[in-house]
């Protein structure tokens, strides 16, 4: 039996949107990703762990809302498109008590 006494959460940073065929197979990838997150949720529940994920801002709103329901925390990877108006528009549709906006330093001068 694995001891998780010092571990609080599992964080998934799986990025199917980086695959070459993302545009053609987006629905399939998002479906598989959701199953992965649901499976991780069961594991986390069984082991008294929180579940966190990192996702880009461009995922469809319906999928993101489902992911927010499954996860304890969602990190939005606000990379490359760092316009404040875009980030606010995309992120304000969700329960930001569970959300984190992640930025990259190399996106700024």
mmCIF file of C-alpha atoms in Angstrom:
data_model
loop_
_atom_site.group_PDB
_atom_site.id
_atom_site.type_symbol
_atom_site.label_atom_id
_atom_site.label_comp_id
_atom_site.label_asym_id
_atom_site.label_seq_id
_atom_site.Cartn_x
_atom_site.Cartn_y
_atom_site.Cartn_z
ATOM 1 C CA UNK A 1 0.000 0.000 0.000
ATOM 2 C CA UNK A 2 1.322 3.412 -0.962
ATOM 3 C CA UNK A 3 1.349 6.064 1.776
ATOM 4 C CA UNK A 4 0.057 9.477 0.739
ATOM 5 C CA UNK A 5 0.508 11.122 4.135
ATOM 6 C CA UNK A 6 2.685 13.913 2.704
ATOM 7 C CA UNK A 7 0.885 14.254 -0.633
ATOM 8 C CA UNK A 8 -2.119 16.562 -0.875
ATOM 9 C CA UNK A 9 -3.051 16.428 -4.554
ATOM 10 C CA UNK A 10 -2.396 14.989 -7.975
ATOM 11 C CA UNK A 11 -1.915 17.530 -10.756
ATOM 12 C CA UNK A 12 -2.495 16.471 -14.363
ATOM 13 C CA UNK A 13 -0.803 18.496 -17.086
ATOM 14 C CA UNK A 14 -1.887 16.501 -20.127
ATOM 15 C CA UNK A 15 -2.015 18.513 -23.347
ATOM 16 C CA UNK A 16 -3.883 16.752 -26.160
ATOM 17 C CA UNK A 17 -4.235 20.114 -27.939
ATOM 18 C CA UNK A 18 -0.537 19.861 -28.847
ATOM 19 C CA UNK A 19 -1.062 16.846 -31.134
ATOM 20 C CA UNK A 20 -0.675 17.445 -34.868
ATOM 21 C CA UNK A 21 -4.192 16.168 -35.569
ATOM 22 C CA UNK A 22 -5.907 18.158 -32.784
ATOM 23 C CA UNK A 23 -8.116 20.167 -35.137
ATOM 24 C CA UNK A 24 -9.394 17.074 -36.944
ATOM 25 C CA UNK A 25 -9.860 14.963 -33.792
ATOM 26 C CA UNK A 26 -10.621 17.552 -31.114
ATOM 27 C CA UNK A 27 -13.893 15.934 -29.989
ATOM 28 C CA UNK A 28 -12.256 12.520 -29.674
ATOM 29 C CA UNK A 29 -9.288 13.897 -27.706
ATOM 30 C CA UNK A 30 -11.501 15.911 -25.374
ATOM 31 C CA UNK A 31 -13.690 12.867 -24.739
ATOM 32 C CA UNK A 32 -10.673 10.744 -23.845
ATOM 33 C CA UNK A 33 -9.274 13.551 -21.718
ATOM 34 C CA UNK A 34 -12.526 13.798 -19.764
ATOM 35 C CA UNK A 35 -12.468 10.031 -19.130
ATOM 36 C CA UNK A 36 -8.874 10.349 -17.903
ATOM 37 C CA UNK A 37 -9.864 13.118 -15.485
ATOM 38 C CA UNK A 38 -12.901 11.157 -14.263
ATOM 39 C CA UNK A 39 -10.712 8.102 -13.659
ATOM 40 C CA UNK A 40 -8.185 10.235 -11.782
ATOM 41 C CA UNK A 41 -11.055 11.658 -9.699
ATOM 42 C CA UNK A 42 -12.043 8.167 -8.568
ATOM 43 C CA UNK A 43 -8.426 7.398 -7.665
ATOM 44 C CA UNK A 44 -8.117 10.665 -5.754
ATOM 45 C CA UNK A 45 -11.361 10.045 -3.884
ATOM 46 C CA UNK A 46 -10.189 6.548 -2.944
ATOM 47 C CA UNK A 47 -6.900 7.941 -1.628
ATOM 48 C CA UNK A 48 -8.133 11.178 -0.021
ATOM 49 C CA UNK A 49 -6.318 13.365 -2.544
ATOM 50 C CA UNK A 50 -7.342 16.512 -4.356
ATOM 51 C CA UNK A 51 -7.338 16.590 -8.146
ATOM 52 C CA UNK A 52 -5.896 19.517 -10.088
ATOM 53 C CA UNK A 53 -5.513 19.983 -13.834
ATOM 54 C CA UNK A 54 -3.904 22.452 -16.226
ATOM 55 C CA UNK A 55 -5.799 23.354 -19.391
ATOM 56 C CA UNK A 56 -5.589 26.087 -22.026
ATOM 57 C CA UNK A 57 -8.175 28.852 -22.193
ATOM 58 C CA UNK A 58 -9.375 27.765 -25.641
ATOM 59 C CA UNK A 59 -11.103 24.519 -24.624
ATOM 60 C CA UNK A 60 -14.873 24.617 -25.281
ATOM 61 C CA UNK A 61 -16.908 26.120 -22.455
ATOM 62 C CA UNK A 62 -19.103 23.034 -21.988
ATOM 63 C CA UNK A 63 -16.035 20.802 -21.503
ATOM 64 C CA UNK A 64 -14.385 23.260 -19.116
ATOM 65 C CA UNK A 65 -17.535 23.461 -17.009
ATOM 66 C CA UNK A 66 -17.585 19.670 -16.749
ATOM 67 C CA UNK A 67 -13.910 19.634 -15.780
ATOM 68 C CA UNK A 68 -14.564 22.242 -13.092
ATOM 69 C CA UNK A 69 -17.235 19.945 -11.642
ATOM 70 C CA UNK A 70 -14.824 17.007 -11.520
ATOM 71 C CA UNK A 71 -11.703 18.779 -10.226
ATOM 72 C CA UNK A 72 -10.758 20.596 -7.044
ATOM 73 C CA UNK A 73 -8.638 23.141 -8.903
ATOM 74 C CA UNK A 74 -8.225 24.131 -12.546
ATOM 75 C CA UNK A 75 -5.177 26.024 -13.780
ATOM 76 C CA UNK A 76 -5.738 28.012 -16.959
ATOM 77 C CA UNK A 77 -2.555 28.100 -19.010
ATOM 78 C CA UNK A 78 -2.875 31.625 -20.356
ATOM 79 C CA UNK A 79 0.166 31.301 -22.587
ATOM 80 C CA UNK A 80 0.869 33.229 -25.782
ATOM 81 C CA UNK A 81 -2.475 35.113 -25.841
ATOM 82 C CA UNK A 82 -1.900 37.259 -22.769
ATOM 83 C CA UNK A 83 -4.353 40.058 -23.504
ATOM 84 C CA UNK A 84 -6.113 40.837 -20.250
ATOM 85 C CA UNK A 85 -9.461 41.225 -22.016
ATOM 86 C CA UNK A 86 -9.155 37.749 -23.581
ATOM 87 C CA UNK A 87 -8.194 36.098 -20.288
ATOM 88 C CA UNK A 88 -11.036 37.803 -18.407
ATOM 89 C CA UNK A 89 -13.552 36.934 -21.139
ATOM 90 C CA UNK A 90 -12.579 33.266 -21.144
ATOM 91 C CA UNK A 91 -12.016 32.722 -17.404
ATOM 92 C CA UNK A 92 -14.947 34.704 -16.028
ATOM 93 C CA UNK A 93 -17.398 31.996 -17.164
ATOM 94 C CA UNK A 94 -16.215 29.642 -14.415
ATOM 95 C CA UNK A 95 -16.038 29.288 -10.638
ATOM 96 C CA UNK A 96 -12.750 31.068 -10.114
ATOM 97 C CA UNK A 97 -12.617 29.990 -6.476
ATOM 98 C CA UNK A 98 -11.400 26.762 -8.044
ATOM 99 C CA UNK A 99 -9.418 28.474 -10.807
ATOM 100 C CA UNK A 100 -5.875 29.745 -11.198
ATOM 101 C CA UNK A 101 -4.491 31.814 -14.066
ATOM 102 C CA UNK A 102 -0.994 30.663 -15.045
ATOM 103 C CA UNK A 103 1.254 32.969 -17.087
ATOM 104 C CA UNK A 104 4.735 32.447 -18.548
ATOM 105 C CA UNK A 105 7.438 34.974 -17.898
ATOM 106 C CA UNK A 106 8.736 34.689 -21.483
ATOM 107 C CA UNK A 107 5.384 36.031 -22.767
ATOM 108 C CA UNK A 108 6.327 39.433 -21.366
ATOM 109 C CA UNK A 109 9.053 41.861 -22.414
#
